[in-house]
């Protein structure tokens, strides 16, 4: 992991999953997190979230780094790779198991989906293995034991967000049946270990934050500040992703892509910014970054051509 001085007040990060090249949605998260950090005089780290090996595309991490460089992004320290950090995630899981906070689960995805009322599209775990594995069944995954109650946090853009995790998702997976550590566990361990003070990311992840806060509490870790940016959606209202046909940023004029992302984030732009040099755009954008101008919504349409 990158070793950086501990005195920084603000340390942010961009944590893409390398499942494809950078698209407009990920550019918005990269730009918003970077500008919020730099405008505060803070550091900005990069972490490849390749913990989900089956979903990671060979070469995608390198492509994302190339795309970011072409756009003029500059990060602090070395890039962290989740695929190299399994021991850290296992140590956190061992601690949860030792504390009785995690339990083995034999249920298949199908069994969980079939046995519960799906809420918000996500199936809620019915607690089948909470008090022990059913006879004759073998452990497949590990889940966090979630107590009843509401978890709230004050999002720096969206305001107060609360979720009853027990009702919304129930005991959630921290290590999957295929052996991969779950995103929720990996992101919490990494944000803490990298000393991240501010998590700025797309609002499609806002529903994950209460789960991450529960894990932080169970692991005795500090909770960073959160700011969830509007997530870019396509004309059909689907979050931009490779699966929903989002086009790559590579190949576009970097100035045009940056200007479009700044516009999406509600930032004022002087006339002709698209014609400026990249370093001038960055200087301008950092100097004029205003959180209060970001649209206060969970999602917004990507501009035409993206
Ligand atoms: N890797 C996640 C994604 O690309 C983002 C995780 C995060 O920012 O917390 O959707």
mmCIF file of C-alpha atoms and ligand atoms in Angstrom:
data_model
loop_
_atom_site.group_PDB
_atom_site.id
_atom_site.type_symbol
_atom_site.label_atom_id
_atom_site.label_comp_id
_atom_site.label_asym_id
_atom_site.label_seq_id
_atom_site.Cartn_x
_atom_site.Cartn_y
_atom_site.Cartn_z
ATOM 1 C CA UNK A 1 0.000 0.000 0.000
ATOM 2 C CA UNK A 2 1.096 3.530 -0.632
ATOM 3 C CA UNK A 3 2.890 5.070 2.321
ATOM 4 C CA UNK A 4 1.875 8.679 2.602
ATOM 5 C CA UNK A 5 2.384 11.208 5.368
ATOM 6 C CA UNK A 6 -0.342 10.962 7.995
ATOM 7 C CA UNK A 7 -0.804 14.715 8.472
ATOM 8 C CA UNK A 8 -3.179 15.298 5.568
ATOM 9 C CA UNK A 9 -6.557 16.468 6.760
ATOM 10 C CA UNK A 10 -8.289 15.443 3.579
ATOM 11 C CA UNK A 11 -7.489 12.204 1.771
ATOM 12 C CA UNK A 12 -9.819 11.093 -0.966
ATOM 13 C CA UNK A 13 -9.780 8.282 -3.473
ATOM 14 C CA UNK A 14 -11.159 6.922 -6.722
ATOM 15 C CA UNK A 15 -11.807 3.199 -6.634
ATOM 16 C CA UNK A 16 -12.880 1.876 -10.030
ATOM 17 C CA UNK A 17 -13.752 -1.763 -10.669
ATOM 18 C CA UNK A 18 -11.751 -2.788 -13.723
ATOM 19 C CA UNK A 19 -14.630 -4.444 -15.566
ATOM 20 C CA UNK A 20 -14.115 -2.270 -18.666
ATOM 21 C CA UNK A 21 -12.611 1.036 -19.824
ATOM 22 C CA UNK A 22 -13.445 4.378 -18.233
ATOM 23 C CA UNK A 23 -16.906 5.618 -19.283
ATOM 24 C CA UNK A 24 -18.744 8.843 -18.506
ATOM 25 C CA UNK A 25 -20.177 7.500 -15.226
ATOM 26 C CA UNK A 26 -16.772 6.525 -13.870
ATOM 27 C CA UNK A 27 -15.239 9.763 -15.181
ATOM 28 C CA UNK A 28 -17.760 11.732 -13.106
ATOM 29 C CA UNK A 29 -16.786 9.800 -9.954
ATOM 30 C CA UNK A 30 -13.085 10.243 -10.730
ATOM 31 C CA UNK A 31 -13.417 13.966 -11.403
ATOM 32 C CA UNK A 32 -15.739 14.722 -8.481
ATOM 33 C CA UNK A 33 -13.567 12.852 -5.983
ATOM 34 C CA UNK A 34 -10.367 14.402 -7.333
ATOM 35 C CA UNK A 35 -11.625 17.997 -7.439
ATOM 36 C CA UNK A 36 -13.188 17.779 -3.982
ATOM 37 C CA UNK A 37 -9.839 16.565 -2.610
ATOM 38 C CA UNK A 38 -7.615 19.002 -4.495
ATOM 39 C CA UNK A 39 -9.840 21.997 -3.791
ATOM 40 C CA UNK A 40 -9.429 21.188 -0.081
ATOM 41 C CA UNK A 41 -5.644 20.924 -0.505
ATOM 42 C CA UNK A 42 -5.934 17.190 0.072
ATOM 43 C CA UNK A 43 -4.477 14.009 -1.373
ATOM 44 C CA UNK A 44 -6.199 11.796 -3.910
ATOM 45 C CA UNK A 45 -5.439 8.072 -4.146
ATOM 46 C CA UNK A 46 -6.281 5.478 -6.744
ATOM 47 C CA UNK A 47 -7.357 1.931 -5.936
ATOM 48 C CA UNK A 48 -8.245 -0.799 -8.404
ATOM 49 C CA UNK A 49 -11.178 -2.740 -7.003
ATOM 50 C CA UNK A 50 -10.338 -6.021 -8.679
ATOM 51 C CA UNK A 51 -11.402 -8.105 -5.664
ATOM 52 C CA UNK A 52 -14.180 -9.556 -7.822
ATOM 53 C CA UNK A 53 -11.836 -11.632 -9.970
ATOM 54 C CA UNK A 54 -14.563 -13.174 -12.168
ATOM 55 C CA UNK A 55 -15.820 -9.702 -13.159
ATOM 56 C CA UNK A 56 -12.425 -8.111 -13.705
ATOM 57 C CA UNK A 57 -11.439 -7.859 -17.384
ATOM 58 C CA UNK A 58 -7.821 -8.564 -18.295
ATOM 59 C CA UNK A 59 -6.143 -5.310 -19.266
ATOM 60 C CA UNK A 60 -8.983 -3.116 -17.989
ATOM 61 C CA UNK A 61 -6.991 -1.753 -15.022
ATOM 62 C CA UNK A 62 -4.161 -0.655 -17.337
ATOM 63 C CA UNK A 63 -6.682 0.860 -19.751
ATOM 64 C CA UNK A 64 -8.314 2.874 -16.935
ATOM 65 C CA UNK A 65 -4.906 4.183 -15.805
ATOM 66 C CA UNK A 66 -4.089 5.188 -19.389
ATOM 67 C CA UNK A 67 -7.484 6.887 -19.772
ATOM 68 C CA UNK A 68 -7.025 8.818 -16.512
ATOM 69 C CA UNK A 69 -3.532 9.927 -17.502
ATOM 70 C CA UNK A 70 -4.737 11.078 -20.917
ATOM 71 C CA UNK A 71 -7.344 13.215 -19.127
ATOM 72 C CA UNK A 72 -4.671 14.848 -16.960
ATOM 73 C CA UNK A 73 -5.477 13.110 -13.657
ATOM 74 C CA UNK A 74 -2.535 12.872 -11.247
ATOM 75 C CA UNK A 75 -2.804 10.672 -8.159
ATOM 76 C CA UNK A 76 -0.724 10.464 -5.003
ATOM 77 C CA UNK A 77 1.327 7.402 -4.139
ATOM 78 C CA UNK A 78 1.148 4.059 -5.853
ATOM 79 C CA UNK A 79 -2.003 2.498 -7.217
ATOM 80 C CA UNK A 80 -3.410 -0.084 -4.770
ATOM 81 C CA UNK A 81 -4.787 -3.381 -6.101
ATOM 82 C CA UNK A 82 -7.380 -5.280 -4.084
ATOM 83 C CA UNK A 83 -6.359 -8.553 -5.742
ATOM 84 C CA UNK A 84 -3.064 -8.342 -3.791
ATOM 85 C CA UNK A 85 -4.689 -7.699 -0.419
ATOM 86 C CA UNK A 86 -6.479 -10.949 0.354
ATOM 87 C CA UNK A 87 -4.540 -11.393 3.611
ATOM 88 C CA UNK A 88 -5.821 -8.089 4.961
ATOM 89 C CA UNK A 89 -9.417 -8.993 4.153
ATOM 90 C CA UNK A 90 -8.951 -12.442 5.706
ATOM 91 C CA UNK A 91 -7.568 -10.824 8.872
ATOM 92 C CA UNK A 92 -10.675 -8.628 9.092
ATOM 93 C CA UNK A 93 -12.927 -11.637 8.506
ATOM 94 C CA UNK A 94 -11.055 -13.605 11.179
ATOM 95 C CA UNK A 95 -11.681 -10.784 13.609
ATOM 96 C CA UNK A 96 -15.399 -10.768 12.784
ATOM 97 C CA UNK A 97 -15.546 -14.548 13.190
ATOM 98 C CA UNK A 98 -13.615 -14.369 16.466
ATOM 99 C CA UNK A 99 -16.102 -11.815 17.783
ATOM 100 C CA UNK A 100 -19.071 -13.922 16.707
ATOM 101 C CA UNK A 101 -20.088 -11.149 14.303
ATOM 102 C CA UNK A 102 -19.788 -13.314 11.181
ATOM 103 C CA UNK A 103 -21.266 -16.759 10.604
ATOM 104 C CA UNK A 104 -20.945 -19.423 7.888
ATOM 105 C CA UNK A 105 -23.865 -19.808 5.521
ATOM 106 C CA UNK A 106 -24.859 -22.780 3.384
ATOM 107 C CA UNK A 107 -27.585 -21.064 1.347
ATOM 108 C CA UNK A 108 -27.266 -20.709 -2.389
ATOM 109 C CA UNK A 109 -28.125 -17.429 -4.092
ATOM 110 C CA UNK A 110 -31.237 -19.128 -5.480
ATOM 111 C CA UNK A 111 -32.408 -20.228 -2.024
ATOM 112 C CA UNK A 112 -32.041 -16.690 -0.673
ATOM 113 C CA UNK A 113 -33.836 -15.197 -3.681
ATOM 114 C CA UNK A 114 -36.664 -17.743 -3.462
ATOM 115 C CA UNK A 115 -37.272 -17.521 0.253
ATOM 116 C CA UNK A 116 -37.682 -13.785 0.771
ATOM 117 C CA UNK A 117 -39.524 -10.763 -0.427
ATOM 118 C CA UNK A 118 -37.100 -8.855 -2.581
ATOM 119 C CA UNK A 119 -36.945 -5.224 -1.461
ATOM 120 C CA UNK A 120 -35.628 -2.621 -3.867
ATOM 121 C CA UNK A 121 -34.605 -5.457 -6.138
ATOM 122 C CA UNK A 122 -32.242 -6.911 -3.586
ATOM 123 C CA UNK A 123 -33.209 -10.111 -1.827
ATOM 124 C CA UNK A 124 -33.208 -9.997 1.945
ATOM 125 C CA UNK A 125 -31.449 -12.833 3.730
ATOM 126 C CA UNK A 126 -34.002 -14.745 5.806
ATOM 127 C CA UNK A 127 -31.552 -15.764 8.543
ATOM 128 C CA UNK A 128 -31.523 -19.466 7.676
ATOM 129 C CA UNK A 129 -27.980 -20.201 8.948
ATOM 130 C CA UNK A 130 -27.768 -17.495 11.597
ATOM 131 C CA UNK A 131 -27.946 -19.928 14.490
ATOM 132 C CA UNK A 132 -26.010 -22.750 12.859
ATOM 133 C CA UNK A 133 -25.818 -24.604 9.581
ATOM 134 C CA UNK A 134 -28.825 -26.806 8.788
ATOM 135 C CA UNK A 135 -27.937 -30.522 9.249
ATOM 136 C CA UNK A 136 -26.025 -32.017 6.344
ATOM 137 C CA UNK A 137 -25.279 -28.642 4.746
ATOM 138 C CA UNK A 138 -21.830 -27.201 4.203
ATOM 139 C CA UNK A 139 -20.637 -23.625 4.605
ATOM 140 C CA UNK A 140 -20.400 -21.749 1.305
ATOM 141 C CA UNK A 141 -20.144 -18.093 2.292
ATOM 142 C CA UNK A 142 -19.654 -15.920 5.383
ATOM 143 C CA UNK A 143 -22.211 -13.339 6.432
ATOM 144 C CA UNK A 144 -22.204 -10.458 8.895
ATOM 145 C CA UNK A 145 -24.781 -10.754 11.659
ATOM 146 C CA UNK A 146 -26.901 -7.589 11.393
ATOM 147 C CA UNK A 147 -28.795 -6.417 14.473
ATOM 148 C CA UNK A 148 -32.159 -4.667 14.166
ATOM 149 C CA UNK A 149 -31.993 -0.866 14.055
ATOM 150 C CA UNK A 150 -31.398 2.020 11.726
ATOM 151 C CA UNK A 151 -28.018 3.205 10.503
ATOM 152 C CA UNK A 152 -27.797 6.882 9.506
ATOM 153 C CA UNK A 153 -25.100 9.116 8.091
ATOM 154 C CA UNK A 154 -24.996 12.753 6.988
ATOM 155 C CA UNK A 155 -24.050 12.812 3.344
ATOM 156 C CA UNK A 156 -22.159 15.995 2.446
ATOM 157 C CA UNK A 157 -24.392 16.476 -0.601
ATOM 158 C CA UNK A 158 -27.539 14.398 -0.178
ATOM 159 C CA UNK A 159 -28.187 15.166 3.486
ATOM 160 C CA UNK A 160 -29.166 12.579 6.080
ATOM 161 C CA UNK A 161 -29.516 9.045 4.737
ATOM 162 C CA UNK A 162 -30.875 6.256 6.937
ATOM 163 C CA UNK A 163 -31.346 2.562 6.319
ATOM 164 C CA UNK A 164 -32.600 -0.301 8.409
ATOM 165 C CA UNK A 165 -30.019 -2.758 7.152
ATOM 166 C CA UNK A 166 -31.623 -5.730 8.901
ATOM 167 C CA UNK A 167 -34.860 -5.081 7.025
ATOM 168 C CA UNK A 168 -33.381 -3.959 3.725
ATOM 169 C CA UNK A 169 -30.775 -6.676 3.167
ATOM 170 C CA UNK A 170 -30.402 -8.657 6.404
ATOM 171 C CA UNK A 171 -27.196 -10.492 7.288
ATOM 172 C CA UNK A 172 -25.030 -9.714 4.268
ATOM 173 C CA UNK A 173 -22.184 -11.596 2.607
ATOM 174 C CA UNK A 174 -18.620 -10.666 3.544
ATOM 175 C CA UNK A 175 -16.945 -13.617 1.834
ATOM 176 C CA UNK A 176 -18.652 -15.179 -1.138
ATOM 177 C CA UNK A 177 -19.183 -18.841 -1.946
ATOM 178 C CA UNK A 178 -16.606 -18.571 -4.767
ATOM 179 C CA UNK A 179 -13.993 -17.501 -2.203
ATOM 180 C CA UNK A 180 -13.901 -13.831 -3.248
ATOM 181 C CA UNK A 181 -14.138 -11.280 -0.459
ATOM 182 C CA UNK A 182 -17.225 -9.137 -0.827
ATOM 183 C CA UNK A 183 -16.895 -5.544 -2.039
ATOM 184 C CA UNK A 184 -18.429 -4.329 1.254
ATOM 185 C CA UNK A 185 -15.640 -5.848 3.347
ATOM 186 C CA UNK A 186 -12.772 -4.991 1.005
ATOM 187 C CA UNK A 187 -13.789 -1.344 0.617
ATOM 188 C CA UNK A 188 -14.062 -0.835 4.383
ATOM 189 C CA UNK A 189 -10.680 -2.430 5.098
ATOM 190 C CA UNK A 190 -9.002 -0.443 2.323
ATOM 191 C CA UNK A 191 -10.560 2.934 3.097
ATOM 192 C CA UNK A 192 -9.416 2.559 6.706
ATOM 193 C CA UNK A 193 -5.939 1.308 5.900
ATOM 194 C CA UNK A 194 -5.346 4.013 3.299
ATOM 195 C CA UNK A 195 -6.504 6.624 5.808
ATOM 196 C CA UNK A 196 -9.304 7.875 3.563
ATOM 197 C CA UNK A 197 -11.063 10.814 5.228
ATOM 198 C CA UNK A 198 -13.632 11.507 2.472
ATOM 199 C CA UNK A 199 -15.381 9.001 0.206
ATOM 200 C CA UNK A 200 -16.778 10.754 -2.878
ATOM 201 C CA UNK A 201 -18.507 8.340 -5.275
ATOM 202 C CA UNK A 202 -21.685 7.735 -7.273
ATOM 203 C CA UNK A 203 -25.029 7.740 -5.481
ATOM 204 C CA UNK A 204 -25.724 4.242 -6.816
ATOM 205 C CA UNK A 205 -23.504 3.203 -3.887
ATOM 206 C CA UNK A 206 -25.364 5.226 -1.238
ATOM 207 C CA UNK A 207 -27.386 2.143 -0.287
ATOM 208 C CA UNK A 208 -24.137 0.304 0.460
ATOM 209 C CA UNK A 209 -22.872 2.926 2.881
ATOM 210 C CA UNK A 210 -24.947 1.810 5.914
ATOM 211 C CA UNK A 211 -23.558 -1.716 5.466
ATOM 212 C CA UNK A 212 -20.054 -0.289 5.324
ATOM 213 C CA UNK A 213 -20.673 1.758 8.473
ATOM 214 C CA UNK A 214 -21.844 -1.398 10.282
ATOM 215 C CA UNK A 215 -18.637 -3.145 9.260
ATOM 216 C CA UNK A 216 -16.538 -0.179 10.398
ATOM 217 C CA UNK A 217 -18.217 -0.323 13.799
ATOM 218 C CA UNK A 218 -17.679 -4.081 14.087
ATOM 219 C CA UNK A 219 -14.020 -3.727 13.120
ATOM 220 C CA UNK A 220 -13.369 -0.689 15.328
ATOM 221 C CA UNK A 221 -12.584 1.542 12.321
ATOM 222 C CA UNK A 222 -13.330 5.233 11.857
ATOM 223 C CA UNK A 223 -16.176 6.219 9.528
ATOM 224 C CA UNK A 224 -15.053 8.642 6.812
ATOM 225 C CA UNK A 225 -17.184 11.515 5.521
ATOM 226 C CA UNK A 226 -19.347 10.533 2.540
ATOM 227 C CA UNK A 227 -20.461 12.533 -0.478
ATOM 228 C CA UNK A 228 -22.584 10.711 -3.045
ATOM 229 C CA UNK A 229 -22.564 12.363 -6.469
ATOM 230 C CA UNK A 230 -25.486 11.993 -8.864
ATOM 231 C CA UNK A 231 -24.977 8.805 -10.864
ATOM 232 C CA UNK A 232 -25.034 9.214 -14.640
ATOM 233 C CA UNK A 233 -27.855 7.282 -16.310
ATOM 234 C CA UNK A 234 -28.695 6.629 -19.969
ATOM 235 C CA UNK A 235 -31.903 7.537 -21.798
ATOM 236 C CA UNK A 236 -33.573 4.402 -20.389
ATOM 237 C CA UNK A 237 -32.717 5.547 -16.846
ATOM 238 C CA UNK A 238 -30.122 2.781 -16.391
ATOM 239 C CA UNK A 239 -26.852 3.491 -14.607
ATOM 240 C CA UNK A 240 -24.085 3.889 -17.186
ATOM 241 C CA UNK A 241 -21.893 0.820 -17.292
ATOM 242 C CA UNK A 242 -20.344 -1.481 -19.798
ATOM 243 C CA UNK A 243 -23.434 -3.709 -19.469
ATOM 244 C CA UNK A 244 -25.793 -0.847 -20.352
ATOM 245 C CA UNK A 245 -23.718 0.091 -23.372
ATOM 246 C CA UNK A 246 -21.793 3.117 -22.065
ATOM 247 C CA UNK A 247 -19.172 4.128 -24.612
ATOM 248 C CA UNK A 248 -15.508 4.470 -23.649
ATOM 249 C CA UNK A 249 -14.048 7.911 -22.956
ATOM 250 C CA UNK A 250 -10.811 6.931 -24.698
ATOM 251 C CA UNK A 251 -10.765 8.354 -28.200
ATOM 252 C CA UNK A 252 -12.682 11.507 -27.272
ATOM 253 C CA UNK A 253 -10.904 14.823 -26.929
ATOM 254 C CA UNK A 254 -9.983 14.880 -23.231
ATOM 255 C CA UNK A 255 -11.019 18.545 -23.008
ATOM 256 C CA UNK A 256 -14.500 17.683 -24.249
ATOM 257 C CA UNK A 257 -14.889 14.804 -21.797
ATOM 258 C CA UNK A 258 -13.708 16.923 -18.848
ATOM 259 C CA UNK A 259 -15.965 19.826 -19.778
ATOM 260 C CA UNK A 260 -18.959 17.465 -20.063
ATOM 261 C CA UNK A 261 -18.220 15.933 -16.651
ATOM 262 C CA UNK A 262 -17.792 19.393 -15.081
ATOM 263 C CA UNK A 263 -21.134 20.408 -16.582
ATOM 264 C CA UNK A 264 -22.784 17.246 -15.241
ATOM 265 C CA UNK A 265 -21.464 18.159 -11.785
ATOM 266 C CA UNK A 266 -23.079 21.587 -12.068
ATOM 267 C CA UNK A 267 -19.778 23.459 -12.119
ATOM 268 C CA UNK A 268 -19.733 26.809 -13.903
ATOM 269 C CA UNK A 269 -17.427 26.973 -16.912
ATOM 270 C CA UNK A 270 -15.999 29.988 -18.677
ATOM 271 C CA UNK A 271 -16.602 30.234 -22.409
ATOM 272 C CA UNK A 272 -14.059 28.371 -24.476
ATOM 273 C CA UNK A 273 -12.885 26.099 -21.658
ATOM 274 C CA UNK A 274 -12.963 23.167 -24.076
ATOM 275 C CA UNK A 275 -10.343 24.898 -26.200
ATOM 276 C CA UNK A 276 -7.966 25.460 -23.276
ATOM 277 C CA UNK A 277 -4.929 23.319 -22.496
ATOM 278 C CA UNK A 278 -5.558 20.389 -20.151
ATOM 279 C CA UNK A 279 -3.436 21.843 -17.351
ATOM 280 C CA UNK A 280 -5.378 25.115 -17.624
ATOM 281 C CA UNK A 281 -8.693 23.270 -17.360
ATOM 282 C CA UNK A 282 -7.461 21.470 -14.248
ATOM 283 C CA UNK A 283 -6.194 24.648 -12.623
ATOM 284 C CA UNK A 284 -9.478 26.379 -13.325
ATOM 285 C CA UNK A 285 -11.607 23.459 -12.169
ATOM 286 C CA UNK A 286 -9.745 23.074 -8.855
ATOM 287 C CA UNK A 287 -9.868 26.808 -8.154
ATOM 288 C CA UNK A 288 -13.609 27.038 -8.904
ATOM 289 C CA UNK A 289 -14.888 23.743 -7.465
ATOM 290 C CA UNK A 290 -18.111 24.341 -5.551
ATOM 291 C CA UNK A 291 -19.762 21.437 -3.768
ATOM 292 C CA UNK A 292 -22.915 23.508 -3.357
ATOM 293 C CA UNK A 293 -23.392 23.621 -7.154
ATOM 294 C CA UNK A 294 -23.535 19.837 -7.579
ATOM 295 C CA UNK A 295 -27.127 18.793 -8.364
ATOM 296 C CA UNK A 296 -28.601 17.304 -5.203
ATOM 297 C CA UNK A 297 -30.091 14.162 -6.744
ATOM 298 C CA UNK A 298 -29.311 10.459 -6.839
ATOM 299 C CA UNK A 299 -29.123 10.237 -10.636
ATOM 300 C CA UNK A 300 -29.126 12.458 -13.720
ATOM 301 C CA UNK A 301 -29.025 11.903 -17.473
ATOM 302 C CA UNK A 302 -25.611 11.787 -19.118
ATOM 303 C CA UNK A 303 -25.174 14.414 -21.837
ATOM 304 C CA UNK A 304 -25.770 13.460 -25.481
ATOM 305 C CA UNK A 305 -22.887 11.603 -27.025
ATOM 306 C CA UNK A 306 -21.840 9.899 -23.790
HETATM 307 N N1 LIG B 1 -15.502 -0.141 -7.176
HETATM 308 C C1 LIG B 1 -16.789 0.491 -7.061
HETATM 309 C C2 LIG B 1 -17.354 0.769 -8.427
HETATM 310 O O1 LIG B 1 -16.616 0.941 -9.374
HETATM 311 C C3 LIG B 1 -16.712 1.803 -6.346
HETATM 312 C C4 LIG B 1 -16.461 1.618 -4.935
HETATM 313 C C5 LIG B 1 -16.433 2.867 -4.106
HETATM 314 O O2 LIG B 1 -16.167 3.961 -4.607
HETATM 315 O O3 LIG B 1 -16.657 2.716 -2.914
HETATM 316 O O4 LIG B 1 -18.567 0.828 -8.555
#
